[in-house]
XYZ file of C-alpha atoms in Angstrom:
421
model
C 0.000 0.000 0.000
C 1.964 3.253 -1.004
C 1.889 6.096 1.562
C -0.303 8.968 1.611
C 0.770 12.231 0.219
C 2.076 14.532 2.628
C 2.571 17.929 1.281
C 6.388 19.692 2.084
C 6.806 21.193 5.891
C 6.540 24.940 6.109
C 9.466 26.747 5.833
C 11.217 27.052 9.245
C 11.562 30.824 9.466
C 7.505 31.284 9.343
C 6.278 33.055 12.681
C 5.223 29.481 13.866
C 9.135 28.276 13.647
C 7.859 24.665 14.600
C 4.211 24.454 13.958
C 2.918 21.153 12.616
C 6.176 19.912 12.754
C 7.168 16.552 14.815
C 10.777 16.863 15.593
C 13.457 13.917 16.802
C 17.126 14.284 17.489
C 19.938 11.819 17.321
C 23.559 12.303 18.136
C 25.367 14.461 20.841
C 23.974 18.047 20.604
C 26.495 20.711 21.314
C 24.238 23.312 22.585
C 21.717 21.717 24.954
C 20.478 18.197 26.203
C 17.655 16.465 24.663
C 15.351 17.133 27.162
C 15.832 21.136 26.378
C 15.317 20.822 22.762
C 12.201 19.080 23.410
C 11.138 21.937 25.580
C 12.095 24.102 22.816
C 10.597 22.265 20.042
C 7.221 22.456 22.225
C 7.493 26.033 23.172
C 7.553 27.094 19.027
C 4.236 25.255 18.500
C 6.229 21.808 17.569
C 5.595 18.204 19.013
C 9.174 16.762 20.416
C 8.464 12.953 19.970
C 11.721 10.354 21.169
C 11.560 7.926 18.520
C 11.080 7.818 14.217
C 8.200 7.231 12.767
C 6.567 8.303 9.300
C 4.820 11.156 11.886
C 8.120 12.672 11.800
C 8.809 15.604 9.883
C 12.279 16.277 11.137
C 15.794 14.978 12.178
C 18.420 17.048 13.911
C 21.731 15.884 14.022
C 23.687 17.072 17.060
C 26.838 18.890 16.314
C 29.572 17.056 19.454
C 30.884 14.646 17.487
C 29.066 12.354 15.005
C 26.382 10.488 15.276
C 27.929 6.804 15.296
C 27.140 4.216 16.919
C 29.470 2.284 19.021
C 30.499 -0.322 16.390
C 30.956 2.303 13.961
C 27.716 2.344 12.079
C 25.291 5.133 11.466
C 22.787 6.149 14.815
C 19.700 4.111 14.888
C 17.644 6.649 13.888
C 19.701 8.371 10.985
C 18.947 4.789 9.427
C 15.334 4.737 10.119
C 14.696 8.045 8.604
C 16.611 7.080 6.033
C 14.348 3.590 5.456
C 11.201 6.005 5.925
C 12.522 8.433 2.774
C 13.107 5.626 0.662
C 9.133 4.320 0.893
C 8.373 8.300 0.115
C 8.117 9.684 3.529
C 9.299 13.264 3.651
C 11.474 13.817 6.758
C 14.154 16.926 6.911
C 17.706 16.321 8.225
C 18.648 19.334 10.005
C 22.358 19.841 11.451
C 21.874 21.077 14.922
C 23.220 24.645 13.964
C 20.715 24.637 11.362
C 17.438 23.996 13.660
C 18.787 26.100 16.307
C 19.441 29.194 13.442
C 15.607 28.450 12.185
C 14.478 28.509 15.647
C 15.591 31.951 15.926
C 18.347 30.638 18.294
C 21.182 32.504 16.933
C 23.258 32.839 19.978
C 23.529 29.329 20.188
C 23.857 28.414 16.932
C 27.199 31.137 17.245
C 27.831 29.394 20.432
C 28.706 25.735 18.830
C 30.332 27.406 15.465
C 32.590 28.968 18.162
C 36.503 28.741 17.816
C 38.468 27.626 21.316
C 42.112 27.914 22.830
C 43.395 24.229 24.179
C 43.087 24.906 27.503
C 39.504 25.178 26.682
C 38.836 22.806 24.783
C 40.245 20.186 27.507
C 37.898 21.443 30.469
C 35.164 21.201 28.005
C 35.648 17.812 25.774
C 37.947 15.883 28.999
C 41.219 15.878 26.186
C 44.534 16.705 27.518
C 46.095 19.578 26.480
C 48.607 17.529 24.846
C 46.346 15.642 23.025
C 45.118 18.275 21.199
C 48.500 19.776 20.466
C 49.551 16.412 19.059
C 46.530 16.176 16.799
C 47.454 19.668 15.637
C 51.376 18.617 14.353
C 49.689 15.494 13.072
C 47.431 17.503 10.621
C 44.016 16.372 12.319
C 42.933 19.230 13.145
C 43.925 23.015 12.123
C 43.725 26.128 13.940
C 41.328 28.149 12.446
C 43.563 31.471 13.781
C 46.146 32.103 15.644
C 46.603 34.938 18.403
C 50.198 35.372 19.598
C 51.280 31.596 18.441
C 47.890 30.949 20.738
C 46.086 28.333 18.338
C 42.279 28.807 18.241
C 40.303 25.358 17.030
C 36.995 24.984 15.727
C 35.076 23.342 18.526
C 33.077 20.835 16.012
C 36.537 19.708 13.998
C 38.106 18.530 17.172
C 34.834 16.697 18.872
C 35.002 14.904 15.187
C 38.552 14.061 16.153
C 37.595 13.231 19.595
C 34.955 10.609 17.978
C 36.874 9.047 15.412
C 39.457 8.201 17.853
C 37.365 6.433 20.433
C 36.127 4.148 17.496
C 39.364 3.121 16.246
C 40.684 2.762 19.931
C 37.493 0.786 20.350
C 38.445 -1.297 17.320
C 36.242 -0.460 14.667
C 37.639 -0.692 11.509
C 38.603 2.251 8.979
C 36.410 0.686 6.635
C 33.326 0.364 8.578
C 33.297 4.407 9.854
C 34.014 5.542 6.102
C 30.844 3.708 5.124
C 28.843 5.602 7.814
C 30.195 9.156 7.704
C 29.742 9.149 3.650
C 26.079 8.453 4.764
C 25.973 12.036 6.574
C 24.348 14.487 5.275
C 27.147 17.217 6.322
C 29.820 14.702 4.902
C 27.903 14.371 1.783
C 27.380 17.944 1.707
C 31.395 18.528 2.247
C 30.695 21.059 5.071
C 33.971 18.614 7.383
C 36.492 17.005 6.719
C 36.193 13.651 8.788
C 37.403 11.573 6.153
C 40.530 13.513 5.788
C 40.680 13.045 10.067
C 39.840 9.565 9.322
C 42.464 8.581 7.137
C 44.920 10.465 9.241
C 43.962 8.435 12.518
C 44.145 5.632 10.690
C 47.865 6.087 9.595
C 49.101 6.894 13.076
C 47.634 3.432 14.497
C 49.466 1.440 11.711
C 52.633 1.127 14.637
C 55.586 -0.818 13.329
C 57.980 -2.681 15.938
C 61.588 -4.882 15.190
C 61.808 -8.420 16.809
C 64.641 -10.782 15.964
C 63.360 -11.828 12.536
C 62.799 -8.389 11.655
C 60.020 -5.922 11.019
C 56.415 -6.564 11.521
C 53.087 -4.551 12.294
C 51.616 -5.306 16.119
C 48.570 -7.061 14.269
C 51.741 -9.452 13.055
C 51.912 -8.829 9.632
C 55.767 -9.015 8.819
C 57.145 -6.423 6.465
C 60.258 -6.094 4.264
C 62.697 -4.689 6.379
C 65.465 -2.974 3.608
C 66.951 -0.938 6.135
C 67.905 -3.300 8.472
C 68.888 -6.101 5.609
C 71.123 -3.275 4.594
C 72.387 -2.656 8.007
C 72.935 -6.811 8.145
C 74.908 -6.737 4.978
C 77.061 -3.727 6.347
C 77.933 -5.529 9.456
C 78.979 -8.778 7.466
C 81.648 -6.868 5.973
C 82.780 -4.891 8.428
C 85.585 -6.440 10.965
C 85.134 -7.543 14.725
C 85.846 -4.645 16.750
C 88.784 -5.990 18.296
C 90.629 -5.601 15.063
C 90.605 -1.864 13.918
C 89.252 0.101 17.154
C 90.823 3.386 16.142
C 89.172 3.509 12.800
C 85.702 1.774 14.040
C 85.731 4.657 16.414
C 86.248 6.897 14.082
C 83.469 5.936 11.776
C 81.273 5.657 14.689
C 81.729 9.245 15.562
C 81.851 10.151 11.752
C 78.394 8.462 11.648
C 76.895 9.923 14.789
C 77.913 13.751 13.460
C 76.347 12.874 9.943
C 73.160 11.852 12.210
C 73.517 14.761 14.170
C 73.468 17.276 11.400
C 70.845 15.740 9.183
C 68.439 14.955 11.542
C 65.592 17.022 12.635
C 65.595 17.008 15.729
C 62.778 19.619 16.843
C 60.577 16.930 14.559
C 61.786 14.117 16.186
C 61.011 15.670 19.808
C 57.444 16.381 18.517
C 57.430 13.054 17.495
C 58.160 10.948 20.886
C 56.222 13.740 22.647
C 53.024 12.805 20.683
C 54.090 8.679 21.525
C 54.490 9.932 24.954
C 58.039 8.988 25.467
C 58.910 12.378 27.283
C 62.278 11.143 28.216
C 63.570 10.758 24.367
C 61.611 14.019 23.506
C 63.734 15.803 26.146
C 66.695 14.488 24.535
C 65.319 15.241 20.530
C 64.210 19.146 21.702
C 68.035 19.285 23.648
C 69.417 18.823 20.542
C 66.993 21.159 18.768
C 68.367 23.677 20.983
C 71.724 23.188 19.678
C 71.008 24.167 16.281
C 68.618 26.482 17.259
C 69.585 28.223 20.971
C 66.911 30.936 20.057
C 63.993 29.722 18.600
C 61.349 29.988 21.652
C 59.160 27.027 20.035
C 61.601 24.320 21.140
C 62.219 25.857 23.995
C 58.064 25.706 25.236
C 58.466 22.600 23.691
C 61.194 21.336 26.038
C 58.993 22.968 28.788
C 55.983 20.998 28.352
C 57.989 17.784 27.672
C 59.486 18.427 31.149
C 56.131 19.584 32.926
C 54.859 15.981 32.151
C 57.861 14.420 33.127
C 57.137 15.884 36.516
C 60.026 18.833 36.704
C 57.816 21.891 37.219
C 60.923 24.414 37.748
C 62.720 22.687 34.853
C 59.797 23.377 32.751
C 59.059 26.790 34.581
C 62.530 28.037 33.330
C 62.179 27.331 29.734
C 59.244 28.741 29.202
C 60.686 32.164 30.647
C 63.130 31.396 27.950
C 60.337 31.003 25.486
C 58.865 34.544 26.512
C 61.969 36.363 26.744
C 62.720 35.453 23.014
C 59.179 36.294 22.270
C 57.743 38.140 24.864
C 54.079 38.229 22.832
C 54.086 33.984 23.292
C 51.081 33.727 24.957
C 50.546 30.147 25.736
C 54.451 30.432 27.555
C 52.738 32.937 29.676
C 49.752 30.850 30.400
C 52.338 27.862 30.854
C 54.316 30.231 33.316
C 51.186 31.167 35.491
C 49.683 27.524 35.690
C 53.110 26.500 37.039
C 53.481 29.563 39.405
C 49.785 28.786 40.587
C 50.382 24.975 41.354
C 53.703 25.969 43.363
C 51.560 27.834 45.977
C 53.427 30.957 44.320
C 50.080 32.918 43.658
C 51.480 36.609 43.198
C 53.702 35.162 40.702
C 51.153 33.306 38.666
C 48.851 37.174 38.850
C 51.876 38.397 37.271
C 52.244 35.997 34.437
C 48.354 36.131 34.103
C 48.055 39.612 33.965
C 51.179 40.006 31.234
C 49.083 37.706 28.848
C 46.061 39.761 29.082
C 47.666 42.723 28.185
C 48.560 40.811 25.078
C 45.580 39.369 24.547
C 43.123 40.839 26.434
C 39.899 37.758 25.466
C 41.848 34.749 26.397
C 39.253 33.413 28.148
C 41.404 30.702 30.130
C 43.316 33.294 31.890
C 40.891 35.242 33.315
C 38.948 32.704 34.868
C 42.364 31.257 36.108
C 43.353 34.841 37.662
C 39.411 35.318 39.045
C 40.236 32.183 40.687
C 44.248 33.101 42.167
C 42.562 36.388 43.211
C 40.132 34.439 45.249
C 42.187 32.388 46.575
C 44.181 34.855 47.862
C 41.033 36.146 49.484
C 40.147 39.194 46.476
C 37.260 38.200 45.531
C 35.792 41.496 44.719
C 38.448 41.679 42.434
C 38.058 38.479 41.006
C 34.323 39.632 39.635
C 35.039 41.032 36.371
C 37.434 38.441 35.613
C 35.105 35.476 36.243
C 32.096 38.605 34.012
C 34.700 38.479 31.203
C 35.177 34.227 31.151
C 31.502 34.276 30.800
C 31.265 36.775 27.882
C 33.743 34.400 26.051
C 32.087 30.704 27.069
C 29.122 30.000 28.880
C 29.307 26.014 28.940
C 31.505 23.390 30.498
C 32.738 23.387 34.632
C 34.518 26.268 34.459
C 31.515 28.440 33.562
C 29.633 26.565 36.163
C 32.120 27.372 38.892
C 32.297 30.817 37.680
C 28.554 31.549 37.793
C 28.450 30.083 41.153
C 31.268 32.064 42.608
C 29.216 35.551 41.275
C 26.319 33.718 42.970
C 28.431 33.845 46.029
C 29.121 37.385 45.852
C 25.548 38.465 45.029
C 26.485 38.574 41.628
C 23.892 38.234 38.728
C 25.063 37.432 35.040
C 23.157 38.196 32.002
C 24.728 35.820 29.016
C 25.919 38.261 26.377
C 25.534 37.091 22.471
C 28.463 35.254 21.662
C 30.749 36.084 18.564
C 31.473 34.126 15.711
């Protein structure tokens, strides 16, 4: 029996946004929970309704991530609606910035289109700092400016990062998420570039290791190992060391200066800092510094490979290094007042913090972290437009919590201000 005729949902942007329309959402949404979309849907004359059915006039797709199941495959209801269109059932598939811009939601449509710092990006996605730097030298994701060297992200391209990750930690195969993102609408559309993150990902899991028959991947495929074949056939025709140690020695050091002088070293630092081996990257950036005593990137660098090593005054020193080469490096400064701050050195940390907002007066990170040194230090009053300005940047995540609480605390009321693009 074929289906009724339904004629097309009115256009969004009438005065009844939602009116006649039955509305379903799938995926993470970036701007709200379920439950308050519902309540919006509702309030605009809509029905909210929790599952698909041919009712259904419209799917939004939240924006935190992508909506993928656990083994990879496309949401539940992504496929329904999709089973529904291809008997003739007309249902809309909205992006979440899309319903929320038709809903006359601008702010918050702005608010998950916004650009972030690192810092706050890991309060608010739960990624390490260092993390998301790696990802950046790897090419997954791209700063969409930069302030001062301070990288700003899009907050979508790095929760599609985020994703794809947990699903090939998780084991799902390459294959298997390609097949669902090219069934995306914003995929499909081009709007991302998740494949791109995809294949990248993919790449950097392909780890290579040398046992005593040679090379092989982890999975245990073997592989042809020319370099160390060469290396074998080298040592055949070399002699025992016994024989020639002057000129062995010789050639040894020969080799090691070739090495030394070819070899990128700043590279090979970001390199075993993104495996985690901090002790090697220590070593790589040392070198770096060698060739380069005054470039302040290896020397932040060599600071944050020795802040996760656990030597705080170590790292503490080279990032003054970093600042006093560029004294406009704002994430140094940042770096400098963290450190400060967890020494119990507070006057120190409202130093650094209040350098980097004279460079850059709406880095957001900073003045919630001086509101909160300025507490501490019982100043709360003047902690109050610092926690204001945090607000006026980002208005979701714990630290925006906290901060509205601690104006609570003071009597304080805050108004949310519309939030740039």
């Amino acid at each position: 029996m074929s289906e009724p005729h339904r004629s097309p949902s009115p256009d969004l942007t009438s005065s009844a946004p939602l009116a006649g329309e039955r509305v379903t959402f799938t995926g993470v949404l970036a701007s709200m929970t379920h439950a308050q979309a519902a309540e919006i849907v509702t309030t605009l004359g809509g029905e909210a309704s929790e599952h698909v059915s041919r009712q259904v006039t419209i799917l939004v797709i939240g924006e935190e991530g992508w909506p993928l199941e656990d083994d990879g495959r496309p949401s539940r209801k992504l496929c329904e609606v999709r089973d529904w269109t291809s008997r003739g059932v007309m249902i809309r598939v909205l992006q979440e910035s899309e319903f929320l811009l038709a809903a006359g939601l601008a702010q918050r449509s702005d608010e998950i289109r916004r650009l972030l710092t690192p810092a706050m990006l890991s309060q608010l996605l739960s990624v390490p700092v260092h993390v998301i730097r790696g990802w950046e030298r790897a090419g997954l994701i791209r700063a969409a400016r930069r302030v001062k060297r301070l990288p700003y992200f899009d907050f979508q391209e790095v929760t599609s990062a985020r994703r794809l990750s947990e699903l090939l930690q998780a084991g799902v195969s390459r294959e298997e998420i390609e097949r669902s993102l090219r069934e995306l609408p914003a995929v499909q559309r081009g709007d991302s570039r998740p494949l791109e993150q995809l294949e990248l990902l993919a790449r950097d899991r392909r780890v290579i290791v040398r046992d005593h028959h040679g090379l092989r991947e982890v999975r245990g495929q073997r592989l042809l190992d020319f370099a160390g074949e060469a290396d074998a056939a080298a040592r055949a025709h070399q002699p025992e060391h016994h024989e020639h140690p002057v000129t062995l020695s010789f050639l040894e050091a020969r080799r090691r200066a070739l090495e030394l002088e070819n070899r990128d070293w700043f590279v090979e630092g970001c390199r075993h800092l993104a495996e985690g081996d901090m002790e090697e990257a220590v070593e790589a950036f040392r070198l770096a510094l060698m060739a380069e005593p005054h470039n302040p990137e290896v020397h932040f660098q060599l600071g944050d490979a020795l802040y996760r090593l656990g030597h705080p005054r170590a790292a503490l020193e080279r990032f003054y290094s970093a600042v006093e080469l560029d004294h406009d490096y704002l994430e140094a400064w940042m770096q400098i007042g963290g450190i400060h701050r967890e020494l119990g050195e507070p006057e120190s940390a409202i130093d650094a913090f209040s350098v980097t907002l004279d460079i850059h007066e709406d880095c957001a990170e900073v003045q919630f972290l001086l509101a909160e040194t300025l507490a501490e230090l019982g100043r709360a009053t003047d902690a109050v437009p610092h926690w204001r300005a945090y607000l006026d940047c980002e208005q979701r995540g714990p630290w925006a919590d906290l901060a509205r609480q601690r104006l609570e605390t003071q009597g304080e009321s805050y108004q949310p201000v519309t939030l740039p693009l």
